[in-house]
XYZ file of C-alpha atoms in Angstrom:
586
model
C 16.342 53.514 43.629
C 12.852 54.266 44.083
C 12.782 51.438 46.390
C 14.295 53.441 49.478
C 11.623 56.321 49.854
C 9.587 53.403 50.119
C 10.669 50.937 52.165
C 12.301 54.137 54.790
C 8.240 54.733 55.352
C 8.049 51.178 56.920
C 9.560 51.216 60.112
C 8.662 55.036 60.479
C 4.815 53.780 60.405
C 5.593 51.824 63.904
C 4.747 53.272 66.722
C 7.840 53.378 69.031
C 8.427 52.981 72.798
C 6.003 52.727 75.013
C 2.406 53.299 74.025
C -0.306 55.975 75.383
C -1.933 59.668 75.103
C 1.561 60.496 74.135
C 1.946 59.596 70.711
C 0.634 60.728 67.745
C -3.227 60.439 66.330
C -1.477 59.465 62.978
C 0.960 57.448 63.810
C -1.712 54.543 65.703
C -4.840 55.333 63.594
C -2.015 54.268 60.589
C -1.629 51.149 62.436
C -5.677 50.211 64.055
C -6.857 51.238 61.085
C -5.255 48.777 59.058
C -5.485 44.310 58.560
C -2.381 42.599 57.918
C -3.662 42.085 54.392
C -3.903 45.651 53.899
C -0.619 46.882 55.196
C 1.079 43.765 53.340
C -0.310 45.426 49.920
C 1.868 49.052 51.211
C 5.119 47.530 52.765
C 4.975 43.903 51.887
C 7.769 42.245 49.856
C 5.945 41.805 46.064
C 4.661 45.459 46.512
C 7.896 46.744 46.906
C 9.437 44.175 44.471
C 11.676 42.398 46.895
C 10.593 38.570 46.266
C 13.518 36.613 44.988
C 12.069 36.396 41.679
C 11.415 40.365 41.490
C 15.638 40.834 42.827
C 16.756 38.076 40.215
C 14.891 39.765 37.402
C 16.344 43.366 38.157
C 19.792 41.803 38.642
C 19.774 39.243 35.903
C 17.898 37.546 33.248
C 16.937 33.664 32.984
C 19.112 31.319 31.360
C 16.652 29.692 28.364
C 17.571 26.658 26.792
C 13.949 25.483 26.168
C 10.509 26.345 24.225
C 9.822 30.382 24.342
C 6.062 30.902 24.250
C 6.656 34.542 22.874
C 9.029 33.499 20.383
C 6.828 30.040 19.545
C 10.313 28.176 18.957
C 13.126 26.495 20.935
C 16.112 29.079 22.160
C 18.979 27.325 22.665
C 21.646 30.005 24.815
C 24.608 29.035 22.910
C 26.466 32.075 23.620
C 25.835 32.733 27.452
C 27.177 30.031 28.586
C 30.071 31.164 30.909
C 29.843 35.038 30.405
C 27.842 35.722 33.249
C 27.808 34.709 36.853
C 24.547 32.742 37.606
C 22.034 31.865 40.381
C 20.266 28.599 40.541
C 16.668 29.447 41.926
C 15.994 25.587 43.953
C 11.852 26.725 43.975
C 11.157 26.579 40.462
C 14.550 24.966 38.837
C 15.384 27.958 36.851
C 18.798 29.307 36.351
C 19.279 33.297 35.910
C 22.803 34.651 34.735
C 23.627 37.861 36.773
C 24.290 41.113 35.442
C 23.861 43.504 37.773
C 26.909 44.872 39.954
C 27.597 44.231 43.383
C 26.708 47.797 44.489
C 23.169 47.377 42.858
C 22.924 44.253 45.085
C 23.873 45.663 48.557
C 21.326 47.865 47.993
C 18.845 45.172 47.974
C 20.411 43.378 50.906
C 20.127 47.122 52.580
C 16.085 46.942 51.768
C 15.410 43.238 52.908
C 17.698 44.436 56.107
C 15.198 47.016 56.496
C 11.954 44.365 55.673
C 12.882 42.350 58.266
C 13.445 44.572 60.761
C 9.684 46.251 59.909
C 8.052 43.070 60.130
C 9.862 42.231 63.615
C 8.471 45.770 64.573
C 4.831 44.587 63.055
C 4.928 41.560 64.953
C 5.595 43.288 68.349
C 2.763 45.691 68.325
C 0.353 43.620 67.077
C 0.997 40.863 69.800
C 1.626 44.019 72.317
C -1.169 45.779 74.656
C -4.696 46.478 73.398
C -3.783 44.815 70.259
C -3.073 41.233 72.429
C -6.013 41.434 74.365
C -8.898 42.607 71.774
C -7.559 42.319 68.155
C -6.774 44.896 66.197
C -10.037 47.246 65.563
C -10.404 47.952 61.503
C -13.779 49.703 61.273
C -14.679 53.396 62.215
C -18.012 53.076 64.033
C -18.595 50.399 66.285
C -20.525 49.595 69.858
C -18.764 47.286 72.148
C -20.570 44.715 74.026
C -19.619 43.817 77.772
C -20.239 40.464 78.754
C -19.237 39.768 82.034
C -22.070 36.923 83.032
C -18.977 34.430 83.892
C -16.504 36.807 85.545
C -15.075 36.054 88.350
C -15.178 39.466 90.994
C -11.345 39.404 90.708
C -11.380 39.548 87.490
C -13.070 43.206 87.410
C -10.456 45.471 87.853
C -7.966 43.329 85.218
C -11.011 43.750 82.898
C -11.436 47.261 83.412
C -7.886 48.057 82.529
C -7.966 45.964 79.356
C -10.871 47.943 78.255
C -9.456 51.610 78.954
C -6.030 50.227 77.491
C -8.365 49.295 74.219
C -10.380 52.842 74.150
C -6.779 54.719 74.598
C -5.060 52.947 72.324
C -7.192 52.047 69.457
C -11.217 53.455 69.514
C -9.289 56.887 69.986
C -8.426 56.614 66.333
C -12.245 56.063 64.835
C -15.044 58.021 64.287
C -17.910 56.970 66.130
C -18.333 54.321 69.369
C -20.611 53.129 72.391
C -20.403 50.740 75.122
C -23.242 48.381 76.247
C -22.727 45.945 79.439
C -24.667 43.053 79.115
C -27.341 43.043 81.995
C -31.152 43.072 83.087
C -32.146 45.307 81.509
C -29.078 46.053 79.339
C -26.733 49.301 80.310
C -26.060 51.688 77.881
C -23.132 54.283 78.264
C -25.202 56.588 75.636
C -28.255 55.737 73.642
C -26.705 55.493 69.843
C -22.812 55.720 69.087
C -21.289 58.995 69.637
C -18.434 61.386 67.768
C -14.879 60.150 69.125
C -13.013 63.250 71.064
C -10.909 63.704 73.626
C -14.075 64.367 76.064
C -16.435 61.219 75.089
C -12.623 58.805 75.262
C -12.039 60.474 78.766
C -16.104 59.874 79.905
C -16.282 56.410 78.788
C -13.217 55.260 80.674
C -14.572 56.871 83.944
C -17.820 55.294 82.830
C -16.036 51.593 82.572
C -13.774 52.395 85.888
C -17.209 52.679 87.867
C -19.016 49.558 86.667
C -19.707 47.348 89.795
C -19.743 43.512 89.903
C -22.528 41.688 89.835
C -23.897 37.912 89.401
C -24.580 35.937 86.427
C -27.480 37.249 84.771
C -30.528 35.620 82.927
C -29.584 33.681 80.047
C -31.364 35.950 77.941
C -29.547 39.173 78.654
C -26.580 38.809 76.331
C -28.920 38.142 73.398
C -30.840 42.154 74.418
C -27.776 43.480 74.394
C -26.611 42.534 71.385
C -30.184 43.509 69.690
C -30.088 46.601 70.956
C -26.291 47.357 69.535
C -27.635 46.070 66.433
C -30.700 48.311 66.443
C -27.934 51.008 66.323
C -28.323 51.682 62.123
C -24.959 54.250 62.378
C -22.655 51.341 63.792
C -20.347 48.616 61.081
C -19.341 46.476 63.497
C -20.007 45.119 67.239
C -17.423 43.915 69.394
C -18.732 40.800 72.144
C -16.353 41.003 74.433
C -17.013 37.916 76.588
C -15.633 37.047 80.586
C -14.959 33.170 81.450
C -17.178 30.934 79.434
C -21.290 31.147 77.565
C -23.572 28.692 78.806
C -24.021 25.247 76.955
C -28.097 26.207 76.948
C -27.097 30.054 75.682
C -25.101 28.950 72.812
C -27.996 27.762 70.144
C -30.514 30.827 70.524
C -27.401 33.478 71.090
C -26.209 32.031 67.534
C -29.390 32.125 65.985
C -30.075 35.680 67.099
C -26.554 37.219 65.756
C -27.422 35.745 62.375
C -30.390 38.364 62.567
C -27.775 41.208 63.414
C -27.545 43.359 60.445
C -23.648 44.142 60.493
C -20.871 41.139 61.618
C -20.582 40.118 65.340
C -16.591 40.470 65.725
C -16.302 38.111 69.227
C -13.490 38.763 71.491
C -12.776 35.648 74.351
C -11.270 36.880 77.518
C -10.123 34.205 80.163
C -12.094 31.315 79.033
C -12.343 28.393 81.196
C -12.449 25.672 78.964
C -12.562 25.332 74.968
C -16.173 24.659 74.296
C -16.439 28.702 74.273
C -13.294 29.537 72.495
C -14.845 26.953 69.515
C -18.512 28.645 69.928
C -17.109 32.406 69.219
C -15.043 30.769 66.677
C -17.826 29.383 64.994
C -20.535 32.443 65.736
C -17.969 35.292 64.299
C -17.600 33.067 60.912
C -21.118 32.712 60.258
C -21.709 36.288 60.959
C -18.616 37.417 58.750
C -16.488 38.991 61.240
C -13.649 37.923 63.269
C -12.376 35.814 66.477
C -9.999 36.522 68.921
C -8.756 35.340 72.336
C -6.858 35.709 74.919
C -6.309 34.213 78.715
C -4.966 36.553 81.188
C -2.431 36.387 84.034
C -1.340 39.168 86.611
C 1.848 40.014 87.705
C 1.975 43.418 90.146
C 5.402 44.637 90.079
C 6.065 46.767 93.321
C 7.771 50.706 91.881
C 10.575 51.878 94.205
C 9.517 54.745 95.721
C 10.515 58.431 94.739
C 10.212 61.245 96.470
C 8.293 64.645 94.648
C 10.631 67.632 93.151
C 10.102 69.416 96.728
C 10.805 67.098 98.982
C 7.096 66.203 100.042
C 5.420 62.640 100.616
C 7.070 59.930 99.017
C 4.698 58.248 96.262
C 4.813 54.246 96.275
C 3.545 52.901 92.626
C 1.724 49.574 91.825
C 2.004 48.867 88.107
C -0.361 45.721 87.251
C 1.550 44.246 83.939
C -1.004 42.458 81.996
C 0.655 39.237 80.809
C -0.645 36.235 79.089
C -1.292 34.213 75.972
C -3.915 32.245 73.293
C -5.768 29.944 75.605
C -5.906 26.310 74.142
C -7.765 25.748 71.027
C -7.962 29.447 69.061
C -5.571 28.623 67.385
C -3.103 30.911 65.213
C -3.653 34.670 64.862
C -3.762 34.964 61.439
C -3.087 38.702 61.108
C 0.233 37.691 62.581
C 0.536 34.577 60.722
C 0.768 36.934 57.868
C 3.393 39.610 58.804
C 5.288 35.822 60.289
C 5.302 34.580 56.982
C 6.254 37.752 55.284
C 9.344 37.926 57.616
C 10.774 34.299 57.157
C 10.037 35.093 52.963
C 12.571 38.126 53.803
C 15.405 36.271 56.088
C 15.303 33.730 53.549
C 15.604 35.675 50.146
C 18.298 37.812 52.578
C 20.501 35.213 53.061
C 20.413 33.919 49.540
C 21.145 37.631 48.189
C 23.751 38.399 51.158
C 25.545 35.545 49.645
C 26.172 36.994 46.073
C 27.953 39.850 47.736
C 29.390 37.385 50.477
C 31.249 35.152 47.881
C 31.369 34.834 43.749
C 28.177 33.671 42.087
C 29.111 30.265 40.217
C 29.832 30.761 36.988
C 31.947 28.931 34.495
C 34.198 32.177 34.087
C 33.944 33.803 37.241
C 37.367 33.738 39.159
C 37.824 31.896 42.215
C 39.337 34.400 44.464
C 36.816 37.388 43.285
C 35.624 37.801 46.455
C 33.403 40.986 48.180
C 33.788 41.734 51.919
C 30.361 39.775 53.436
C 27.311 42.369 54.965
C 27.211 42.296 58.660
C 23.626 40.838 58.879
C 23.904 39.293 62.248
C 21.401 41.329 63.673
C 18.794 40.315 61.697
C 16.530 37.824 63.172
C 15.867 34.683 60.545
C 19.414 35.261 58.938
C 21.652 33.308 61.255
C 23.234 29.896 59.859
C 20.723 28.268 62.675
C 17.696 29.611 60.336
C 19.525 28.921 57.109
C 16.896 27.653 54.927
C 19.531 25.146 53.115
C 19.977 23.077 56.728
C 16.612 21.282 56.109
C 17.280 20.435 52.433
C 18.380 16.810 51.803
C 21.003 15.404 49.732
C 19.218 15.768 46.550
C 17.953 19.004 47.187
C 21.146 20.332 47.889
C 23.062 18.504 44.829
C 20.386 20.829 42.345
C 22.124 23.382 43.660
C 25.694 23.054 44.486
C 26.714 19.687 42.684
C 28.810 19.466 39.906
C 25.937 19.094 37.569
C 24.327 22.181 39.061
C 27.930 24.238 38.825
C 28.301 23.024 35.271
C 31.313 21.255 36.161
C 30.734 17.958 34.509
C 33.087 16.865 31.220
C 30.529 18.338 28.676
C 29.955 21.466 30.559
C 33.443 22.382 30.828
C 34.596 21.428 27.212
C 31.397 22.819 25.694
C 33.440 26.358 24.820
C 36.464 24.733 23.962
C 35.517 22.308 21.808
C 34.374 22.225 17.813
C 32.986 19.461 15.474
C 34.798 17.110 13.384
C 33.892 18.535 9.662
C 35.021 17.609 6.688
C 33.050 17.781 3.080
C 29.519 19.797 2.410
C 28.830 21.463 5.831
C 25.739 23.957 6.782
C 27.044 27.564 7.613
C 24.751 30.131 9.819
C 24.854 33.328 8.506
C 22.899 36.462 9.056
C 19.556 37.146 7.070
C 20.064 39.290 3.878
C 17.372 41.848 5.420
C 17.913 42.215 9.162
C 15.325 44.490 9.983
C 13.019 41.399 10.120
C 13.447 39.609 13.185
C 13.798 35.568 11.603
C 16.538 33.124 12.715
C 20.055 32.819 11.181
C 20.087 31.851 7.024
C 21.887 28.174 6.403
C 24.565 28.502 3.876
C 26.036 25.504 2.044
C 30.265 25.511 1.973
C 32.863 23.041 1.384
C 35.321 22.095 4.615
C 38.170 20.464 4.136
C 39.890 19.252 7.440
C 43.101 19.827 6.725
C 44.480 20.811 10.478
C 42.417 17.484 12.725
C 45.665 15.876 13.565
C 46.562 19.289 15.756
C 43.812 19.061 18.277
C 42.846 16.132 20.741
C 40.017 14.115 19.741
C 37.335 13.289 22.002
C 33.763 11.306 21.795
C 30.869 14.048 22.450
C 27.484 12.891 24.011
C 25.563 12.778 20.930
C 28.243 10.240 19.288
C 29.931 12.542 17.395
C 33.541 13.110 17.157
C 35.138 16.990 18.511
C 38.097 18.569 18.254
C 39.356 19.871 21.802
C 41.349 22.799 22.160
C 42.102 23.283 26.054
C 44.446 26.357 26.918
C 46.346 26.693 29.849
C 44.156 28.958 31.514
C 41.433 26.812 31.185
C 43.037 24.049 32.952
C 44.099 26.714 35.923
C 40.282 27.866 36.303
C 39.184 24.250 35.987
C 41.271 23.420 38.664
C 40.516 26.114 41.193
C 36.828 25.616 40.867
C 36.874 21.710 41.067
C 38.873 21.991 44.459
C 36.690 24.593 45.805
C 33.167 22.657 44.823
C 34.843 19.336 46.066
C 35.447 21.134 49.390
C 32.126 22.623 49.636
C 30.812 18.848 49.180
C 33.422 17.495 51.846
C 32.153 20.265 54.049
C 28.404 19.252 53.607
C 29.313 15.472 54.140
C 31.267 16.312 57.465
C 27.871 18.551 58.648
C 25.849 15.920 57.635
C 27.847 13.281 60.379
C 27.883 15.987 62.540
C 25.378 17.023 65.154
C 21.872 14.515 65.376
C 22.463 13.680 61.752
C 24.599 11.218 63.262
C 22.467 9.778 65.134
C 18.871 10.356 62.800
C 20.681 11.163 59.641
C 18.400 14.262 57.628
C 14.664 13.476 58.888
C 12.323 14.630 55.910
C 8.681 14.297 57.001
C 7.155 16.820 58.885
C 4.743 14.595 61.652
C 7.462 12.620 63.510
C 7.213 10.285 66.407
C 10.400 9.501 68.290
C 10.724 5.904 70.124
C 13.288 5.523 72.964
C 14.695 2.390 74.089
C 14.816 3.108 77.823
C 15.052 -1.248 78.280
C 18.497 -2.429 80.849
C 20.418 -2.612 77.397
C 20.682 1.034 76.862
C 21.786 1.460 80.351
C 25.464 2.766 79.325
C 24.180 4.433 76.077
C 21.239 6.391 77.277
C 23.240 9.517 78.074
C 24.684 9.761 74.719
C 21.131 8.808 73.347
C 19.666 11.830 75.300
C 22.037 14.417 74.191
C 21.820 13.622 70.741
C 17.399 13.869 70.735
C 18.339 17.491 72.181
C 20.702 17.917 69.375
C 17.758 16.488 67.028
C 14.872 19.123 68.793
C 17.656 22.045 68.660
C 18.606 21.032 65.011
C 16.029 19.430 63.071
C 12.477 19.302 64.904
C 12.122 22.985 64.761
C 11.208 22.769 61.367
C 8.766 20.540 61.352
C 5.017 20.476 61.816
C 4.402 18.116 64.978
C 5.985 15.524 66.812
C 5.729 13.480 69.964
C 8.217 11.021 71.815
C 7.472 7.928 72.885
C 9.773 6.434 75.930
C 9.288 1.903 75.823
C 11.219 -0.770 78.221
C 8.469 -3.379 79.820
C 5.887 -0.405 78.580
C 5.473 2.506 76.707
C 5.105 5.865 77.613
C 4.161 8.629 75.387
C 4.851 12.200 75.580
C 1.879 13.328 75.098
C -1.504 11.889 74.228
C -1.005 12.501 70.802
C 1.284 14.443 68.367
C 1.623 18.278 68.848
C 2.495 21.252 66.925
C 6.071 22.753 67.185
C 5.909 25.722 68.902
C 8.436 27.255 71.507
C 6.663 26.039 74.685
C 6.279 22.396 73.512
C 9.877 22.304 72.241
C 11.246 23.654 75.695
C 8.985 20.696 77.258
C 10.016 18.278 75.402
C 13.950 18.874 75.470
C 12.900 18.673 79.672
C 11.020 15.486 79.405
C 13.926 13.637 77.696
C 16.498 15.092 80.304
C 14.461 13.125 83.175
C 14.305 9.568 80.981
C 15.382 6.853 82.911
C 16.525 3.049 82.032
């Protein structure tokens, strides 16, 4: 298919290991040199026709029984029903009937395998190294601006190795860069941007290792500094990287000034104290066109063993500073991983639902029951595990669209519809074909006599439209009637048994997304509260993971929230919360 050459490019695009001078030019300047947007249009799952609807139309066709705009009349599939395997798509209610073989569909469960895994691989390097603490750089000439006005003096050396981790790892890979440190007057490594090589990389990272500390500056000094990157007409972008926090009386003249900046003012927040400058850069890298990001630092020196050299001289002890830490409070999502998130959890999902073709027979109304292929090994897929399965958060209705008997066509009409023929008897209307069939019309009505001589041979049974049919049910009809009945009556016995299994005991299947748990911690619940407790870890583990925000709420004489106010799911606040209802009381 020409979908592997492809989709093999993917994960070979992704830097591996651990990154430095040692990889490749191409393989990073691939990666810096590209948004999420952009490398979503090369490996993402529409360009390589791997959405659900893309697989169901190369594997299958949709069932019509409804108005065809490009016919401009009603189709009516009279004669698919129960020739082909089908697929009920929940998203848009449409049915396909499957065509394709089940080799043609392990390949596709081969390239979503190999999706996910490049989107995982995505996801790590853009939250890894330079990428975590500055962004990811897209344009080729730039000047970075050092703010360091609200750095501490122990904060020097951790900013000095973000910044040579940045110009290793990503302005290596442009064309043209300088380096201005905000400061009275303002410091300039060189006077305009210069060519990237090996030379000017290796002088400004000496240049940055030597700058010395010193106290805040005037107020104005920030705004010269970023005047005189902008009187640079070569640059497309400057970078603001900004220590601790921007003065309340900075803010309004350092926001007016950027709007007078000829090219966008990408900010970049490192270590901020408190949110009023996380929303400021926010707001100043909108207006000016460009983009925000943050990040709050911790240390963590890890102590090397010591080795001794190949001949046995002085033993060399290693201090490797790990820089480790997260979004500070209020900058809410990266949205260039946002993105790639959302491309992966489109994959897992659409994986699952096309592992399970191969995993067990597509429903059909002529499909045997024991036609079953040996399932994919996909457990190493992150997103693909029954605790992501995309069908745990449906509800009852939901779920009945797609596996009820309705849904299987298992109900009295569905079943008899191929087996059945009208009562006739007297002047009937005959389809035949047209006369000329080069012309694409419908079938010609022919007038012809019936007389029904043989009605006493077959059952007789009332159809839906009030009519009268004959039935004529064979024995293998019955058998396959049988055999699917018992196995969708199962698959309903096993959904009621999950459904009192687990929290849904306890909360049944919660459907809104901003939830607010009450406990009863009163005397009353003194012998209950234990089996309360598990089951609101259940719920969290199960459930709340789904949803958008929540906060618990514990009451006896008083309440006592949670938290001041509902909060978004996330890993940290889940882990606190499932810790907060361990320590309830009565």
């Amino acid at each position: 298919m020409e979908l592997s050459a492809s989709l093999s490019t993917i994960s070979e695009q992704q830097p591996q290991g651990r990154e430095g001078q040692g990889n490749t030019k191409t393989d990073l300047a691939g990666q810096s040199l590209l948004s999420s947007e952009e490398w979503l249009q090369l490996h993402g799952l529409k360009s390589n026709k791997l959405t659900l609807k893309q697989i169901l139309s190369q594997i299958g066709f949709p069932h019509c029984e409804d108005y065809v705009t490009s016919l401009g009349r009603l189709v009516a599939s009279r004669y698919a029903d129960g020739l082909f395997p089908q697929f009920y798509r929940p998203e848009d209610g449409r049915v396909y009937n499957l065509t394709a073989k089940s080799e043609l569909i392990y390949q596709f469960v081969e390239h979503l395998t190999q999706a996910v895994e490049s989107y995982k691989q995505r996801m790590d390097w853009l939250t890894s190294r330079s990428r975590q603490i500055f962004g990811v750089i897209l344009e080729q000439r730039i000047t970075i601006v050092l703010d360091f006005g609200g750095m501490l003096e122990e904060e020097l050396s951790l900013c000095q190795d973000a910044l040579t981790m940045v110009l290793q790892e990503q302005v290596a890979h442009i064309a043209t860069f300088n380096i201005i440190r905000v400061s009275q007057p303002p410091v300039k490594w060189q006077e305009n941007a210069v060519p990237v090589t090996e030379q000017s990389i290796a002088a400004a990272i000496s240049w940055v290792e030597k700058l010395p500390f010193e106290l805040a500056v005037s107020q104005a000094s920030c705004l010269d500094a970023l005047l005189e990157a902008g009187n640079d007409k070569t640059i497309e972008s400057i970078y603001y990287f900004v220590v601790g926090d921007v003065s309340e009386q900075t803010k309004g003249l350092l926001l007016q000034r950027a709007l007078e900046i000829p090219c966008p003012v990408c900010t970049v927040s490192f270590n901020a104290r408190g949110e009023g400058t996380i929303a400021f850069l926010k707001d100043l890298s909108a207006k000016t066109h460009s983009r925000f990001h943050a990040f709050a630092e911790r240390t963590e020196c890890v102590e090397i063993p010591a080795f001794a050299g190949k001949d046995g001289d002085s033993v060399i002890t290693w201090n490797l500073r790990k820089l480790k830490g997260k979004r500070p409070p209020g900058a809410g999502v990266r949205e260039d991983v946002f993105l790639i998130w959302r491309e992966m959890e489109e994959a897992c999902s659409t994986l699952a639902q096309i592992q399970r073709l191969v995993a067990e027979p597509p429903k059909s109304e002529v499909a045997p029951i024991d036609q079953v292929i040996p399932e994919i090994d996909t457990g190493n897929i992150q997103g693909t595990s029954s605790a992501t399965n995309p069908e745990d958060t449906w509800d009852s209705k939901k779920w009945l669209q797609k596996y009820g008997l309705k849904a299987q066509k298992l109900t009295f009409y569905d079943v008899l519809a191929d087996c059945c023929f009208r009562h006739a008897d007297g002047v009937v209307d005959v389809k035949v074909k047209p006369e000329d069939e080069s012309i694409q019309t419908n079938a010609e009505t022919n007038k012809k006599t019936v007389h029904a001589k043989y009605c006493s041979r077959f059952v007789h049974a009332p159809w839906k439209d009030g009519s009268l049919v004959h039935v004529c049910i064979t024995k293998e009809k019955c058998t396959w009637y049988s055999e699917r009945i018992h196995t969708v009556l199962a698959q309903i016995q096993r959904r009621i048994k999950w459904l009192q299994d687990g929290s849904q005991i306890l909360f049944g299947k919660v459907r809104d997304d901003c939830i607010y748990v009450l406990i009863d911690t009163s005397h009353s619940m003194k012998s209950k509260l234990d089996l309360v407790k598990d089951k609101i870890i259940q719920f969290i583990q199960e459930q709340l993971k789904y949803k958008r925000k929540f906060n618990f709420v514990q009451f006896d004489a008083q309440a006592v929230a949670w938290q001041e106010k509902l909060v978004e799911i996330n890993e940290d606040n889940l882990r606190g919360a499932q810790s907060w209802v361990r320590d309830i009381q009565v």
